[in-house]
Tab-separated table of C-alpha atoms in Angstrom:
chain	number	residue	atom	x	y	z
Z	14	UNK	CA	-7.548	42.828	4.795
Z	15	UNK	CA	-7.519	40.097	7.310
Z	16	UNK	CA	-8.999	37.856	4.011
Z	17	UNK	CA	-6.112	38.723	1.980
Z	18	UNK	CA	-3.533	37.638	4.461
Z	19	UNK	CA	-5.002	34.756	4.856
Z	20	UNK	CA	-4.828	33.908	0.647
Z	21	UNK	CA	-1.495	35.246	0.857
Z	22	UNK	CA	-0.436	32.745	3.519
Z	23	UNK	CA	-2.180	29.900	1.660
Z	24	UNK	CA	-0.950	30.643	-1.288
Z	25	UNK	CA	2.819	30.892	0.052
Z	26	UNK	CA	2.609	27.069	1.606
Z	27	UNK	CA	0.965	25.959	-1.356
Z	28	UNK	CA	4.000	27.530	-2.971
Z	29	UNK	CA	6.400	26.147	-0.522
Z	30	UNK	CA	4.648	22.765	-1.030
Z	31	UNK	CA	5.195	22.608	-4.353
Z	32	UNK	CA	9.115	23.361	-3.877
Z	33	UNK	CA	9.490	21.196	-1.762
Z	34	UNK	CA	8.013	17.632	-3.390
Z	35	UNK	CA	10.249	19.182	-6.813
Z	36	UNK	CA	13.143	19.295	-4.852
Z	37	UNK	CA	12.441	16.085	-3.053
Z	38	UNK	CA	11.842	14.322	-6.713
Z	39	UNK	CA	14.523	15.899	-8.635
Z	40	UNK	CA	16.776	14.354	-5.083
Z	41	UNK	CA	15.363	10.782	-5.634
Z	42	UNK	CA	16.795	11.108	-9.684
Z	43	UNK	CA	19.733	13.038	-8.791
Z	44	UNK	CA	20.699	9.941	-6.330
Z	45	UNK	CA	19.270	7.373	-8.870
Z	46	UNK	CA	21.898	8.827	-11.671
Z	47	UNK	CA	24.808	8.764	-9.117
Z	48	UNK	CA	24.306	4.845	-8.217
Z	49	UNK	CA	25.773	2.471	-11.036
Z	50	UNK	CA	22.463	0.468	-11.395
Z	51	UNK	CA	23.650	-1.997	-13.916
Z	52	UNK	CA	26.362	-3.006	-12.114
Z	53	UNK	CA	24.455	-2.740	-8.849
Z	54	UNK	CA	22.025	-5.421	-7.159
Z	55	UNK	CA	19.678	-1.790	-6.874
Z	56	UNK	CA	16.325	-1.627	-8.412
Z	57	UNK	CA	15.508	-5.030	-8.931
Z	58	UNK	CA	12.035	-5.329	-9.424
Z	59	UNK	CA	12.013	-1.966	-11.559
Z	60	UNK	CA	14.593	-3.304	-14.085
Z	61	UNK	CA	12.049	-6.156	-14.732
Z	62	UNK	CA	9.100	-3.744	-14.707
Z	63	UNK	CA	10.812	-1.341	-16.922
Z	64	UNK	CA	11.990	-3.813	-19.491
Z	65	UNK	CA	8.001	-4.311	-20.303
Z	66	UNK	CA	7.269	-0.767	-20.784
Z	67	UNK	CA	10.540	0.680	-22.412
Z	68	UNK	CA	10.099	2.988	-25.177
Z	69	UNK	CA	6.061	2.274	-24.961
Z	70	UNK	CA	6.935	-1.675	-26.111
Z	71	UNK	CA	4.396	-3.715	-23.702
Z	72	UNK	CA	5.283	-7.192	-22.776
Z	73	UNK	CA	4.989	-9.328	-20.208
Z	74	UNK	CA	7.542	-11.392	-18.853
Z	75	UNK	CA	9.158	-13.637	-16.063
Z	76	UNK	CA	8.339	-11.433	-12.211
Z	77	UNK	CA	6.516	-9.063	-14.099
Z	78	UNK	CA	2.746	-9.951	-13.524
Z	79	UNK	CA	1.235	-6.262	-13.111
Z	80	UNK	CA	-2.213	-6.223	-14.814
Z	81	UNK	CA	-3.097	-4.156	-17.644
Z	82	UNK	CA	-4.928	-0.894	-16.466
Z	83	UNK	CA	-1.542	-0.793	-13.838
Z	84	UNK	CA	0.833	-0.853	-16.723
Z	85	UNK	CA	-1.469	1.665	-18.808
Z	86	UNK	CA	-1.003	4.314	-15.974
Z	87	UNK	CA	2.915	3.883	-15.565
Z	88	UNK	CA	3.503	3.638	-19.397
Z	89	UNK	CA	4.539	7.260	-19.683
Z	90	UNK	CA	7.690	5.765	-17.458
Z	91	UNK	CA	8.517	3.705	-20.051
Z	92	UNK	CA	9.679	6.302	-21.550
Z	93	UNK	CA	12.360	7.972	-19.275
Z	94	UNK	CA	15.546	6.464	-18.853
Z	95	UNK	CA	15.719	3.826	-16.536
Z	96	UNK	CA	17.109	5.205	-13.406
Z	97	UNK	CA	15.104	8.137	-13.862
Z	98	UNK	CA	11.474	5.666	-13.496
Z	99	UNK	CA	13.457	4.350	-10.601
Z	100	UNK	CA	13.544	7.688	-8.944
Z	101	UNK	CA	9.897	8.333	-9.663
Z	102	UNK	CA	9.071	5.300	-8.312
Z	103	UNK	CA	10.809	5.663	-5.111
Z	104	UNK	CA	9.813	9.412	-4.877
Z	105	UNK	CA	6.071	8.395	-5.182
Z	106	UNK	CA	6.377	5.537	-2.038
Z	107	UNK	CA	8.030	8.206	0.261
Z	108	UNK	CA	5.567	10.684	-0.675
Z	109	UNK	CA	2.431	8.009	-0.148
Z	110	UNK	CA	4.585	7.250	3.191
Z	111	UNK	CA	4.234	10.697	4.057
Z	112	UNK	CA	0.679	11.297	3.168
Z	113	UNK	CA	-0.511	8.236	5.053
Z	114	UNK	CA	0.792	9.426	8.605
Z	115	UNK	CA	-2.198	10.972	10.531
Z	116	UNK	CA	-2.470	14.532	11.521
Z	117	UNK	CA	-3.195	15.390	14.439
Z	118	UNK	CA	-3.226	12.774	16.880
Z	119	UNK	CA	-0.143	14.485	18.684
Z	120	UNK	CA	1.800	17.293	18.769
Z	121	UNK	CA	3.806	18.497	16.019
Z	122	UNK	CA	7.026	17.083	17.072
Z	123	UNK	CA	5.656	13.437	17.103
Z	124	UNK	CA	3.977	13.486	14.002
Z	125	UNK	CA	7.825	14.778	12.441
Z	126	UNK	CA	9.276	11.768	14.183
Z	127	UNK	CA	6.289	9.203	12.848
Z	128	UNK	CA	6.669	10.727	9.649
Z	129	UNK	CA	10.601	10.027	9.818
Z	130	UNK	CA	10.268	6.627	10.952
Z	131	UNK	CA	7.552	5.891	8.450
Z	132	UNK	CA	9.966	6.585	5.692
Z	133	UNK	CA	13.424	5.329	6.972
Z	134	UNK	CA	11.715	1.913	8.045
Z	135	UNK	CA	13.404	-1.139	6.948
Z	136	UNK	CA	10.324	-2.330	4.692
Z	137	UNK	CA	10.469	1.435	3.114
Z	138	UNK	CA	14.007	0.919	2.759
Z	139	UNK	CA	13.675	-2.209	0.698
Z	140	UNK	CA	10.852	-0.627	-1.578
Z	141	UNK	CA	13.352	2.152	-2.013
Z	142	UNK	CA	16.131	-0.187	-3.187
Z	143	UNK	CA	13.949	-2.781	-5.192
Z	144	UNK	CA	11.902	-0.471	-7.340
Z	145	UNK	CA	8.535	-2.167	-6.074
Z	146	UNK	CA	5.195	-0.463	-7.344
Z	147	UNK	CA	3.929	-1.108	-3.517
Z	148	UNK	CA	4.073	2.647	-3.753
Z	149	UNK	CA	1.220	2.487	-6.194
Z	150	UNK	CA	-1.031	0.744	-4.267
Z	151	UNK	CA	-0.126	3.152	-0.956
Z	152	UNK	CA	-1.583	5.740	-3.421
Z	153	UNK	CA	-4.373	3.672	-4.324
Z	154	UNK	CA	-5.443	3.067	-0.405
Z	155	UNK	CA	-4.860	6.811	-0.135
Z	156	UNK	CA	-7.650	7.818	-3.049
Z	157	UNK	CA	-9.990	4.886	-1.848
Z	158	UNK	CA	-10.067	6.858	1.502
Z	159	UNK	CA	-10.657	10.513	0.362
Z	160	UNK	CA	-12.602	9.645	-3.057
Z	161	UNK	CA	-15.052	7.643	-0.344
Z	162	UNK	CA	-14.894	9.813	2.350
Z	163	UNK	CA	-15.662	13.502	0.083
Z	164	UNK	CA	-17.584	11.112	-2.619
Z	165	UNK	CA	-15.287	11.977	-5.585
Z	166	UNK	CA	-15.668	9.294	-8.125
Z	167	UNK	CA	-12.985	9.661	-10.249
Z	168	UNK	CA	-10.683	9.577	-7.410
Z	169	UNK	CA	-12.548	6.326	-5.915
Z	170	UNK	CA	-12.345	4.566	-9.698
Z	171	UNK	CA	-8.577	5.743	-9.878
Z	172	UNK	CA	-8.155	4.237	-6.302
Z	173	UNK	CA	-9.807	0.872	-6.652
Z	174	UNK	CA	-7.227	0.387	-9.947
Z	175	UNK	CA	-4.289	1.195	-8.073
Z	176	UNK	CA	-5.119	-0.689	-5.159
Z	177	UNK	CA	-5.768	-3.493	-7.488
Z	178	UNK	CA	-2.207	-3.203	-8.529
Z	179	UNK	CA	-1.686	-5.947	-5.929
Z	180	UNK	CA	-4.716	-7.744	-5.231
Z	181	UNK	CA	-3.431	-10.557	-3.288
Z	182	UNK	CA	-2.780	-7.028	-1.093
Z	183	UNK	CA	-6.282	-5.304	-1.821
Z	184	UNK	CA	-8.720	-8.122	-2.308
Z	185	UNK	CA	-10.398	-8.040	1.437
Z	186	UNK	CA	-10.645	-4.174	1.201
Z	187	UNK	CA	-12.177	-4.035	-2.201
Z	188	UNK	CA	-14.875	-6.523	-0.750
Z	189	UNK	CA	-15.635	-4.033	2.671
Z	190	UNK	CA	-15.400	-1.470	0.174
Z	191	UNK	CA	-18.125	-2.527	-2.218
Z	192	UNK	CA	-19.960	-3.482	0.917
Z	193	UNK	CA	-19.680	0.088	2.493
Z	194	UNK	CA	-20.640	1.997	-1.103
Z	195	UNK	CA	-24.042	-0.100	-1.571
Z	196	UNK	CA	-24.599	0.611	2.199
Z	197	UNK	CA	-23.624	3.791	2.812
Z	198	UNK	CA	-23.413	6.285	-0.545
Z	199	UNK	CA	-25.823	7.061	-2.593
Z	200	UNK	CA	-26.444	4.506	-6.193
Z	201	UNK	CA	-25.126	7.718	-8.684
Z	202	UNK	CA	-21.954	8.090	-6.674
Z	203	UNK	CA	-20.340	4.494	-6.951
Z	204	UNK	CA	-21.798	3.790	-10.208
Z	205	UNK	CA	-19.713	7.203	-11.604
Z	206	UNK	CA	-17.151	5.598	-9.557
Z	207	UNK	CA	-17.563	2.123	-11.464
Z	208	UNK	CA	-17.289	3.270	-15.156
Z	209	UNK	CA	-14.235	5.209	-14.247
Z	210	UNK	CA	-13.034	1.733	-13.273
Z	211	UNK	CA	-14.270	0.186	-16.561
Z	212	UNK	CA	-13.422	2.494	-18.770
Z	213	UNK	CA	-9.487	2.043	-18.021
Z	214	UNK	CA	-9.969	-1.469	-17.656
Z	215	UNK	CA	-11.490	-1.379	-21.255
Z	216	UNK	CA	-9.055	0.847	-22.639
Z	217	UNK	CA	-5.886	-1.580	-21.515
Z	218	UNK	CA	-7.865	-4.630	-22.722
Z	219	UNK	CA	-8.165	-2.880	-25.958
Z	220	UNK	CA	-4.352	-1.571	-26.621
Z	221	UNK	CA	-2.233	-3.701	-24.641
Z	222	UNK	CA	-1.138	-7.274	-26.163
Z	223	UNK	CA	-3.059	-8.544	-22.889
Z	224	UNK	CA	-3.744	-12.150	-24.531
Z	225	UNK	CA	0.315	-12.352	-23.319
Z	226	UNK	CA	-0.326	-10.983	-19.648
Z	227	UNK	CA	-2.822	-13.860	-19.624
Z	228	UNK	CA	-0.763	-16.598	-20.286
Z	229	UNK	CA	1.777	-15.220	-18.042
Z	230	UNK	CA	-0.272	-15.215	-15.130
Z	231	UNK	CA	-2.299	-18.600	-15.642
Z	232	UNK	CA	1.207	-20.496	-16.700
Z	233	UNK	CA	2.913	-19.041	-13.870
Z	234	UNK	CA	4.952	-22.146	-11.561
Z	235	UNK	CA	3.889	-22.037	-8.157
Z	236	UNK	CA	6.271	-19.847	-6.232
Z	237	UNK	CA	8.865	-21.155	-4.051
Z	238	UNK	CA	8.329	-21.783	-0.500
Z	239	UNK	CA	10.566	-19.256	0.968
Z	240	UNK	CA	9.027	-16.244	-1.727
Z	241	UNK	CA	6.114	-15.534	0.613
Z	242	UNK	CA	5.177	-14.379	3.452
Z	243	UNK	CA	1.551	-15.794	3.044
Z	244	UNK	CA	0.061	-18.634	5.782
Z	245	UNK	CA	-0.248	-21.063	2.720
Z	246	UNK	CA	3.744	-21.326	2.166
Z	247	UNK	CA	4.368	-21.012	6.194
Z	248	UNK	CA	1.914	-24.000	6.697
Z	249	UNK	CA	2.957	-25.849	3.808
Z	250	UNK	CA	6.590	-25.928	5.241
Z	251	UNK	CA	5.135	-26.654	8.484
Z	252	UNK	CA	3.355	-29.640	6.582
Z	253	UNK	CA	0.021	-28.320	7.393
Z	254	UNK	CA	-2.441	-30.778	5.111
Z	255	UNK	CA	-3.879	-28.266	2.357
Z	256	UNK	CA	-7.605	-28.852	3.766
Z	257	UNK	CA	-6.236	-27.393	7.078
Z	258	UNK	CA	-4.087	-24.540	5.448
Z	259	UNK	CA	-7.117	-23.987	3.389
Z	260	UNK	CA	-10.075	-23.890	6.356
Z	261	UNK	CA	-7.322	-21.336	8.265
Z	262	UNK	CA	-6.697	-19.039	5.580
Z	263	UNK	CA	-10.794	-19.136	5.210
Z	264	UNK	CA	-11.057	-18.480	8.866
Z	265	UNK	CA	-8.634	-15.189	8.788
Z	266	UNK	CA	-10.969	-13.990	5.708
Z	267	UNK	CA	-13.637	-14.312	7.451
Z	268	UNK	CA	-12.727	-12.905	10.641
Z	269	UNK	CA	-11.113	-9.745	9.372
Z	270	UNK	CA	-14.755	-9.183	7.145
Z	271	UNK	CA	-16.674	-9.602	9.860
Z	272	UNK	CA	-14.524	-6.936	12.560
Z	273	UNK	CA	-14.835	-4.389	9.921
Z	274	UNK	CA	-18.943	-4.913	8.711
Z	275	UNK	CA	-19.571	-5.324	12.575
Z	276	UNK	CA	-18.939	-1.572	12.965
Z	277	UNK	CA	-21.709	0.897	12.865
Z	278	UNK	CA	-19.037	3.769	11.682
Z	279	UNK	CA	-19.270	3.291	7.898
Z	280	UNK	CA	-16.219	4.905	6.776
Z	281	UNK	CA	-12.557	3.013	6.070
Z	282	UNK	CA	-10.289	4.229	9.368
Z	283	UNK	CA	-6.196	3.515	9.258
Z	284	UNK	CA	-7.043	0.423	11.531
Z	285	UNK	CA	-9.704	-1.530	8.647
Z	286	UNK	CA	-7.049	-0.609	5.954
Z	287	UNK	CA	-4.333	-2.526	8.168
Z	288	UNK	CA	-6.240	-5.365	9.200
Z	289	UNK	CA	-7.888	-5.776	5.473
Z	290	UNK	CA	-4.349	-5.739	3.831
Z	291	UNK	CA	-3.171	-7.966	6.704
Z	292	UNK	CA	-5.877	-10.687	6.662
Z	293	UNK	CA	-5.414	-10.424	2.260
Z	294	UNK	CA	-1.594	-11.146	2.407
Z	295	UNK	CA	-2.425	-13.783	5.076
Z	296	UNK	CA	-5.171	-15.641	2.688
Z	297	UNK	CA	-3.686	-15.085	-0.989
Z	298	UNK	CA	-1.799	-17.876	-2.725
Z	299	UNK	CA	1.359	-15.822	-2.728
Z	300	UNK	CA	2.205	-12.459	-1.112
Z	301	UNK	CA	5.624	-10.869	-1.488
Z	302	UNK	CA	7.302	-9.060	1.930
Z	303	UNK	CA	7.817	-6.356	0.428
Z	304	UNK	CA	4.108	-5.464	0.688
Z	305	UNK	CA	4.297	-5.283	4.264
Z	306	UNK	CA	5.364	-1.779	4.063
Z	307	UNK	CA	1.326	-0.787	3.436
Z	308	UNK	CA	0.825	-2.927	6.782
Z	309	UNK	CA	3.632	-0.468	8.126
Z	310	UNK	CA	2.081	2.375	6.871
Z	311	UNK	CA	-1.736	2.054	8.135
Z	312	UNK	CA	-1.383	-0.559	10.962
Z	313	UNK	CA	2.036	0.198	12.554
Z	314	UNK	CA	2.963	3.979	12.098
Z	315	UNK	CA	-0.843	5.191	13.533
Z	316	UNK	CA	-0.460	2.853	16.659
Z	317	UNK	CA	2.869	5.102	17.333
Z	318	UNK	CA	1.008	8.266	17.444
Z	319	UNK	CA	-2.531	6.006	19.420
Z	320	UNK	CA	-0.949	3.794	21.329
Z	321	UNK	CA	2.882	4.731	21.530
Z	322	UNK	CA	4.138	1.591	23.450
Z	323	UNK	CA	2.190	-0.795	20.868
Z	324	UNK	CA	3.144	1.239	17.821
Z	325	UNK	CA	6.890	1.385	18.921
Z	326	UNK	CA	7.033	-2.201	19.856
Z	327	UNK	CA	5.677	-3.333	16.171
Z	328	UNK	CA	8.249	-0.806	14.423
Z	329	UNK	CA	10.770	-2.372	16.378
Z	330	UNK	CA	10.422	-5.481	15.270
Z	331	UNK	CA	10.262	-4.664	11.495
Z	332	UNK	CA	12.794	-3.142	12.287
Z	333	UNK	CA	14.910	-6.531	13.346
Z	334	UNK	CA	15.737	-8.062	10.174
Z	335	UNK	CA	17.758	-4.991	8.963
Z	336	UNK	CA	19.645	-5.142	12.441
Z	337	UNK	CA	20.001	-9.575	13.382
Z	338	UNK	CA	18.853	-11.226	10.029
Z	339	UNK	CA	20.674	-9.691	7.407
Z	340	UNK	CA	23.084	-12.775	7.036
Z	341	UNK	CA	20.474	-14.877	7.616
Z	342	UNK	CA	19.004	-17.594	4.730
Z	343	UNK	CA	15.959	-16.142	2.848
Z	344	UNK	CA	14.095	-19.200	4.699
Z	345	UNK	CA	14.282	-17.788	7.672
Z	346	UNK	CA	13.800	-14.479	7.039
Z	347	UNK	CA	10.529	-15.401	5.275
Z	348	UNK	CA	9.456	-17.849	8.202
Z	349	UNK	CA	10.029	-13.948	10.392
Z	350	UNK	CA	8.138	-11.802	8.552
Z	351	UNK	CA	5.590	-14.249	8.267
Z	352	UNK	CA	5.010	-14.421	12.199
Z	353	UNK	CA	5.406	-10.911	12.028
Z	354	UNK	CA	2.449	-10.461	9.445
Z	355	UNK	CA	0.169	-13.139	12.126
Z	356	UNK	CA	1.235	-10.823	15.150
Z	357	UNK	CA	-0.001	-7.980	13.437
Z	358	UNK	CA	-3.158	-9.391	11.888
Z	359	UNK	CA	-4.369	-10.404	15.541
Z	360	UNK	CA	-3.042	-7.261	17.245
Z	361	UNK	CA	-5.294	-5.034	14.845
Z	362	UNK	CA	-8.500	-7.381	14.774
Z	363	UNK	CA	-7.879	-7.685	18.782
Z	364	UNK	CA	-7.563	-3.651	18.882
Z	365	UNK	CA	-10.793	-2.927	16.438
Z	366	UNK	CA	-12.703	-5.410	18.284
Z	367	UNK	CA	-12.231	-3.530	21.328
Z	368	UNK	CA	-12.547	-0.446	20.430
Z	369	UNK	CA	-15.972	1.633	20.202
Z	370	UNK	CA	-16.742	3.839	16.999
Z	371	UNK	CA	-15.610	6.468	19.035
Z	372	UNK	CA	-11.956	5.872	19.389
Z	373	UNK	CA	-9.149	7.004	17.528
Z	374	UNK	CA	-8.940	3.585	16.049
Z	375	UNK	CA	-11.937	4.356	14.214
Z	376	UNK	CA	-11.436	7.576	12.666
Z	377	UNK	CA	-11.797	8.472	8.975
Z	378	UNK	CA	-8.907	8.259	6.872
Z	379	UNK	CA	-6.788	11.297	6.850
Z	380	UNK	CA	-9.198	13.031	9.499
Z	381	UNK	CA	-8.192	14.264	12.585
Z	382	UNK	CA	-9.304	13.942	16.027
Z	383	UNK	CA	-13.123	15.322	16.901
Z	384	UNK	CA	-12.451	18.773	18.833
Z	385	UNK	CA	-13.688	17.669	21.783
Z	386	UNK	CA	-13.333	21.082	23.846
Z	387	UNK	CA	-16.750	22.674	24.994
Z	388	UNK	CA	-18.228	24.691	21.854
C-alpha cells in the first residue's frame, strides 16, 4: 500500500511537471505571436539564425557562424514560423536557467528566490529579447555534468556538441573535460561517448553545404572593438602590445587549467564550470556579452545560495547596466562587462583555490549537499 502511494505521488508531479513546462512553452509562443517582431528591434540574433535554416534551406551568412552539428540539431526550427523558434528558443534558456540552480543548499524559499533571480537577470533578459542560442550551450553544460557524473554516453556526446555551440565559451572545459574522462572513467565509457560526437559531426559534414560555413568563418573581418567582452579587445583599446595581450590571455588559460586539475575531486562542480567558461571568454579572440549569462548561471546564482553576500553582490552588479548604462555608448558598456567578466574570473579561481574538496564549492553538478547528520 505504502508502495503504491508512493508511485501515485510520483507519478502525479511527474504529471504536474509535464503541465507545467507545456504551459510555460506554449506562454513563451503565445507572447512571441503578440509582439510585432518585424517591426520590432526583438529577436535579433534569431532572425539571422532563422533565415539559415528556414524551410530546411541551410546557409550561412553575415552573424550567423554556428557550426554544422549545432545547426543539424535546431533544423527542425527551421521549420516553424519564425516567432514560434523564437519562443522555443527563449523557453529552452529559462528552462536551462532553471535546471542549473542547485538544490538543496538552502531552504525552499531561497532556492524559489535564486531560481527567480536566475531567470529575470538582466543577461537572461537580453538572451530572452535577442534570440541567442546561449541557451543551447546552458543545456550542453547541463548534459556534460549528468552524462559524466551517471556515465551516460549519449548524453556526454550530445553535451560536448552543444557546449561546442560556442567554443570561444566551452573550449577550457572541453580540455578539463577530456582530462577528467582519461583520468577518471573507464576507456568504453568516453569512447561510446566519442562516436556519439562523431557520428553527428559526420552526419552535418555530409548534408549540410558546410564548404560555405567554412568560408564564412575563415573570411570573417575581425570584429569591432566594442563587440567583445574578451581581454584581447579590452587590451587592444587600452593599447596593450599584442605580445603582452597575448602572454595575459595565456596566463588566464593557464591558471584556470591548473585550479581545476589541482583538485583531487574528479568531478565538474558549478564553481569549475564558472571559472572554465570565465577564463574561455577571457582568452578567445572574440566573445559576445551575451554569453555571460552561463557565467551567471554557474558562477553567480550558486554563490547566492553558498555565500549569500558574494553571490548577491555579483548579481548586483550584472544587474547595473539594465539600471545606470542603458543610455550609455556600446563602448562603455563593453569596457563594463568586460571588468565585470575579470572580477568574476579572479573571484571564482580565488574561491576554488581556497576551498577544500569538501566544500560546497566543490560539489557535483546538480548534487546536493552530503547529509551530514549522524547515520
Amino acid at each position: 500500500m505504502k508502495t503504491n502511494r508512493l508511485l501515485e505521488k510520483k507519478e502525479a508531479q511527474i504529471g504536474i511537471l509535464a503541465a507545467s513546462v507545456l504551459f510555460a512553452l506554449f506562454l513563451f509562443i503565445w507572447v512571441a505571436y503578440r509582439l510585432d517582431l518585424d517591426n520590432a528591434l526583438l529577436a535579433f540574433d534569431w532572425k539571422n539564425i532563422w533565415g539559415g535554416i528556414q524551410g530546411g534551406q541551410v546557409h550561412w551568412g553575415p552573424n550567423s557562424y554556428h557550426p554544422p552539428w549545432t545547426v543539424l540539431l535546431i533544423l527542425p526550427l527551421g521549420f516553424l514560423p519564425m516567432p514560434v523558434g523564437w519562443g522555443v528558443v527563449a523557453f529552452l534558456t529559462a528552462a536551462a536557467l532553471i535546471v542549473a540552480v542547485p538544490r538543496g543548499l538552502g531552504g525552499k524559499g531561497a532556492y524559489l528566490l535564486v531560481v527567480l533571480a536566475a531567470v529575470l537577470s538582466f543577461p537572461a533578459l537580453r538572451n530572452y529579447a535577442d534570440g541567442n542560442l546561449n541557451g543551447l550551450l546552458l543545456i550542453g553544460l547541463l548534459l556534460n555534468g549528468y552524462g559524466y557524473r551517471e556515465e551516460k554516453p549519449l548524453l556526454l556526446g550530445l553535451g560536448v556538441l552543444l557546449a561546442a555551440t560556442k567554443p570561444q565559451a566551452s573550449l577550457l572545459l572541453l580540455v578539463v573535460l577530456a582530462v577528467y574522462l582519461i583520468q577518471a572513467r573507464p576507456f568504453r565509457f568516453y569512447l561510446r561517448a566519442g562516436i556519439v560526437v562523431l557520428a553527428v559531426v559526420g552526419v552535418s559534414f555530409l548534408v549540410l553545404p558546410t564548404a560555405e560555413w567554412f568560408r564564412e568563418v575563415f573570411g570573417v573581418v575581425e570584429e569591432t572593438r566594442t563587440a567583445s567582452v574578451a581581454l584581447s579587445a579590452f587590451l587592444t583599446n587600452l593599447a596593450v602590445p599584442p605580445m603582452v595581450s597575448w602572454a595575459l590571455r595565456a596566463i588566464v588559460a593557464a591558471v584556470s587549467i591548473f585550479i581545476v586539475l589541482r583538485s583531487e575531486n574528479r568531478e565538474l562542480s558549478h564553481l569549475k564550470i564558472a571559472l572554465l567558461i570565465a577564463g574561455s571568454l577571457l582568452v578567445a579572440p572574440y566573445a559576445g556579452g551575451l554569453t555571460l549569462v552561463v557565467v551567471m548561471a554557474f558562477g553567480v546564482i550558486p554563490l547566492m545560495l553558498t555565500r549569500p553576500v558574494v553571490g548577491i553582490a555579483l548579481y548586483a552588479l550584472n544587474m547595473v547596466p539594465f539600471f545606470a548604462l542603458r543610455a550609455a555608448p556600446d563602448f562603455w558598456k563593453q569596457v563594463y562587462w568586460s571588468l565585470l567578466l575579470l572580477a568574476s574570473w579572479t573571484l571564482f579561481a580565488y574561491l576554488l583555490a581556497t576551498s577544500s574538496s569538501e566544500d560546497d564549492l566543490s560539489l557535483p553538478l546538480a548534487e546536493s549537499v552530503p547529509d551530514s547528520s549522524p547515520s
